[in-house]
Amino acid sequence: MAYDYATEKKLRPLYDAVDDCQYKVALQLANKYLKKSPNWALVKALKAVVLVRTGKDDEAQALCLEVKKAIPSDDATLQAITIAFKELGQNQQIVELYENVFNLQPKNEELGVQWFMAMVRNGDYKGQQQAAVKLQRIFKKDKYLFWSIMSLALQGQHGNALSYTLAERMMSKAQEENRLVEVEHMRLYLLIMLDQGKHEQALALLDTPLGQTALRDPEVGQIRVELLLKNGKWADAQQLCEQALRINVDDWISWIAYFDAADGLLPDHPDAAASVRQWIATQQQADGAGVNRGPFLAELEWDHRERARAEFDANAALDHIIAYFARFGSKSCCFEDLKPYTAFLASDHTAAADLIKTLQATVPSDSHQVKNVYRAINVEKLKRYFGLVQAMDQQQQQDYADALWQQYQDALPFGVGLEKTEFQHGDDFVILAGHVLYDLFVATKQAVYVVQAIALLELALQKSIYNFQIKLLLVRLYLVLGTPSRAWAIYKTMDIKQIQYDTMIHYFSDRWLVVAQHDDLEIHLHEALSIYKSNEVETPDMQVQAYKMGTFSKIQEFNEFRARLDTSMQHAISKVDLIRMEALGSSFQAKYAVQFFQDVDLGFLKLHGEPTKRADNRDFKVMTSCNGASQPTSQELIKPAPSTNAQWLHLFTLILNVLNAASSTKNDASSLPDLVQALKTLLADEKALESKVTSQELAMAKYVLELSQALVLVKGKAGDKAVAHLQAATSILDAQSKQAVDENDARVGWASFNDIYAVLETFNYGSVLLELVARTVGLTSKESRRKAMESDQDPLAHTVMQSLSSCKTALTRLQELCHKRAGYYKTAAKKLTQGAQLKAAASQECQAMMASTAKITAGDWQKSIHALMDEVDRRVLKLQ
């Protein structure tokens, strides 16, 4: 049916309903139209869009395929069906759709372009190239030539070296024919040459008329400097850097390139060092340069490089550091500026202490200026960076935390009248106090220090409600305490969105699983997963626009962005945690556990040979850290367990794949021996894993390995060899459950729940594998199991029953622990505030905040322990 004015008017209510997200109304209208005209392709396509957006993917898929088979040619139907396929994530179907339509109308340029763009969305670089060649041959437009060349370059980036050669030849020919007329054409040529490592030829391109025009782009100018450095043209590189620095003396990229060139000159021109010093001095004395950090920071950078060349004058360097602090110590960035250039003092506490005294002398004690607040903050940060704070004894650290809080209080009057979006000037004093109190907690295991740190930070947050550094530190302290409700409430105030779901969500999801408040965590993880769906739909559209606009320099960036999200480590970690949660809630009885792992869709976690190399896009640097270069960062220290990582992900992915393959009734069950061997190989290097996973996770993995090895042997008719593995597994679970009981009283917050959760999860996975072993050896009835338990005539069957009995013992032990902890948590609030008290915590508002924190924490503990207790009780009941 042709799409004319009458058709548009008739379908307007349907379009409006779709646009307004009134999908129920839209579906009713679509069905009404289809009842009268069953083959109306446009209505079918619009109905498919509605079905996709209401979660009915299978029905939408069927409708889309019907429309595709009809090979529609009108724009309205093509647009609607493209949207439906796009939201289904089926870009290949869009490619085939437009290829079929274009073959029917080979002179329709717009259809040809849509065919090419469909392959862009699908990431089919070879198909793109072939389509672009066809378009160029038919329509004789240069833009299609460059689309073809770009497609060849992308093939080269994915391992096809011959494609680079062909792309270079095509660009060379286009240059000879004077087809290179735009700066982006030059950027494409440079990209091809740089990817091949042809730096000399790339540099020569910039000497052409078009290359000179391209140099007006600062980014191309930086490329030229990099090429000069790579070609060893040190003097030319220095000259260009000097030109850039005369324009912008704070251009740090140019300063670094300038020093790289100077380092290259030094072997043959020893006097180059003096020239560098003279150039720095000249820039420092230039008009207006006194307010710019660049020339003075450059002096510290050159000192640092001289130290690396053993030409270091420590006294001169210290003088430069002191002078820099005197000039810029009132800027909040001063500490970060000085970090790399003062690291050499970390090993010499005497020299470091002397420097601190000198810097402190520049901060007036009775000053009424905001700038001196920042000077004091920078001094305290350097003190921690040099390790002077960590070297204090317990009483000294307590006094120091009090002093920091007092400095914060003294700075508050300067913040009167600030906008609510602004931070109080002394907030960093409180953050540093929080770090000190956490150090005390680590040393003493007294939870009161964490509670006091939280109280001080919460009070500071009331006055700086948008300070994300305070929020991140609070979230980590709440994690240590095992208090998710307040941490997730803070998360909701941070307005995490878009790409931050991949880079930042780990602060609010990592290691929270063990507190067993799965409903809330599941909501946050599913919310964060939206970025990956958006990436599938929106990033390809950005690539399409880049081709249309001819911005070839951006196509590579969009491709890299898309690839990093497609292979995101955080995506995989979130998926693993969601499966772990679902497994625990769905498998309180062995038969249900087996069914769950038989049905579970591992999706991209499914292993086929080597695991996918994943991109770790998580931002671990956003959290303030004033620890020295040789010390772990605050992000690494202020948490109860190592951050999830590539090894952790590999371990859990293998465990889930082993359980899935073991439970499978399909042909892929034959992959079980290979997966078990892969798990064995990973666990063979235990030392490498110890710092990457918790001891409980390592014990669980060993338990799964022993049982899965036993299952493979039993299925392979080597049951006599399986006995040893079953006995080893029994010993692991027994030791793990005993340790959880014996050490739990000494654990605080998260660590206590981790002990319980680890045993429960280990039991859960073991119940699957033991059930499968029992079925394989014929223990499928209560009578057969009773006989095997009472008699050891069949050693394998008897050992299986002993293992099942051991599981019951471990679970009963865990049940007793849960009930004991539940009783303790009823009175935990008072105990959390008992112990060493800071002077800072003596105020009424701080005492009230501590009491509130303790109450919230005790409430969360009770909620967590009851959730765990319910899971344990359900399993114990089924074993009776």
PDB file of C-alpha atoms in Angstrom, residues 20 56 65 80 110 161 183 262 280 487 518 526 531 574 602 606 610 692 698 718 765 860 868:
ATOM      1  CA  ASP A  20       3.530   8.804  23.326  1.00  0.00           C
ATOM      2  CA  LYS A  56       7.466  -9.537  23.338  1.00  0.00           C
ATOM      3  CA  LEU A  65      10.620 -11.562   9.197  1.00  0.00           C
ATOM      4  CA  ALA A  80       9.686   1.197  10.906  1.00  0.00           C
ATOM      5  CA  GLU A 110      19.465   6.468  -0.898  1.00  0.00           C
ATOM      6  CA  ALA A 161      47.566  -6.366   6.928  1.00  0.00           C
ATOM      7  CA  VAL A 183      41.255  17.954   5.994  1.00  0.00           C
ATOM      8  CA  ALA A 262      65.614  17.568  24.890  1.00  0.00           C
ATOM      9  CA  ILE A 280      62.069  27.461  31.463  1.00  0.00           C
ATOM     10  CA  ALA A 487      25.216   3.252  50.686  1.00  0.00           C
ATOM     11  CA  HIS A 518      19.512  -9.163  46.635  1.00  0.00           C
ATOM     12  CA  HIS A 526      19.751  -4.151  35.887  1.00  0.00           C
ATOM     13  CA  ILE A 531      24.248   1.259  28.969  1.00  0.00           C
ATOM     14  CA  SER A 574      27.320  -7.783  36.707  1.00  0.00           C
ATOM     15  CA  LEU A 602      24.983 -17.843  30.296  1.00  0.00           C
ATOM     16  CA  LYS A 606      29.423 -19.156  27.729  1.00  0.00           C
ATOM     17  CA  GLU A 610      39.827 -19.306  25.549  1.00  0.00           C
ATOM     18  CA  LYS A 692      42.810 -11.526  43.457  1.00  0.00           C
ATOM     19  CA  LEU A 698      39.337 -19.931  46.537  1.00  0.00           C
ATOM     20  CA  ALA A 718      36.494 -44.639  36.449  1.00  0.00           C
ATOM     21  CA  TYR A 765      27.135 -25.567  43.985  1.00  0.00           C
ATOM     22  CA  ASP A 860      20.728  -3.778  57.955  1.00  0.00           C
ATOM     23  CA  LEU A 868      20.707 -15.714  54.925  1.00  0.00           C
TER      24      LEU A 868
END
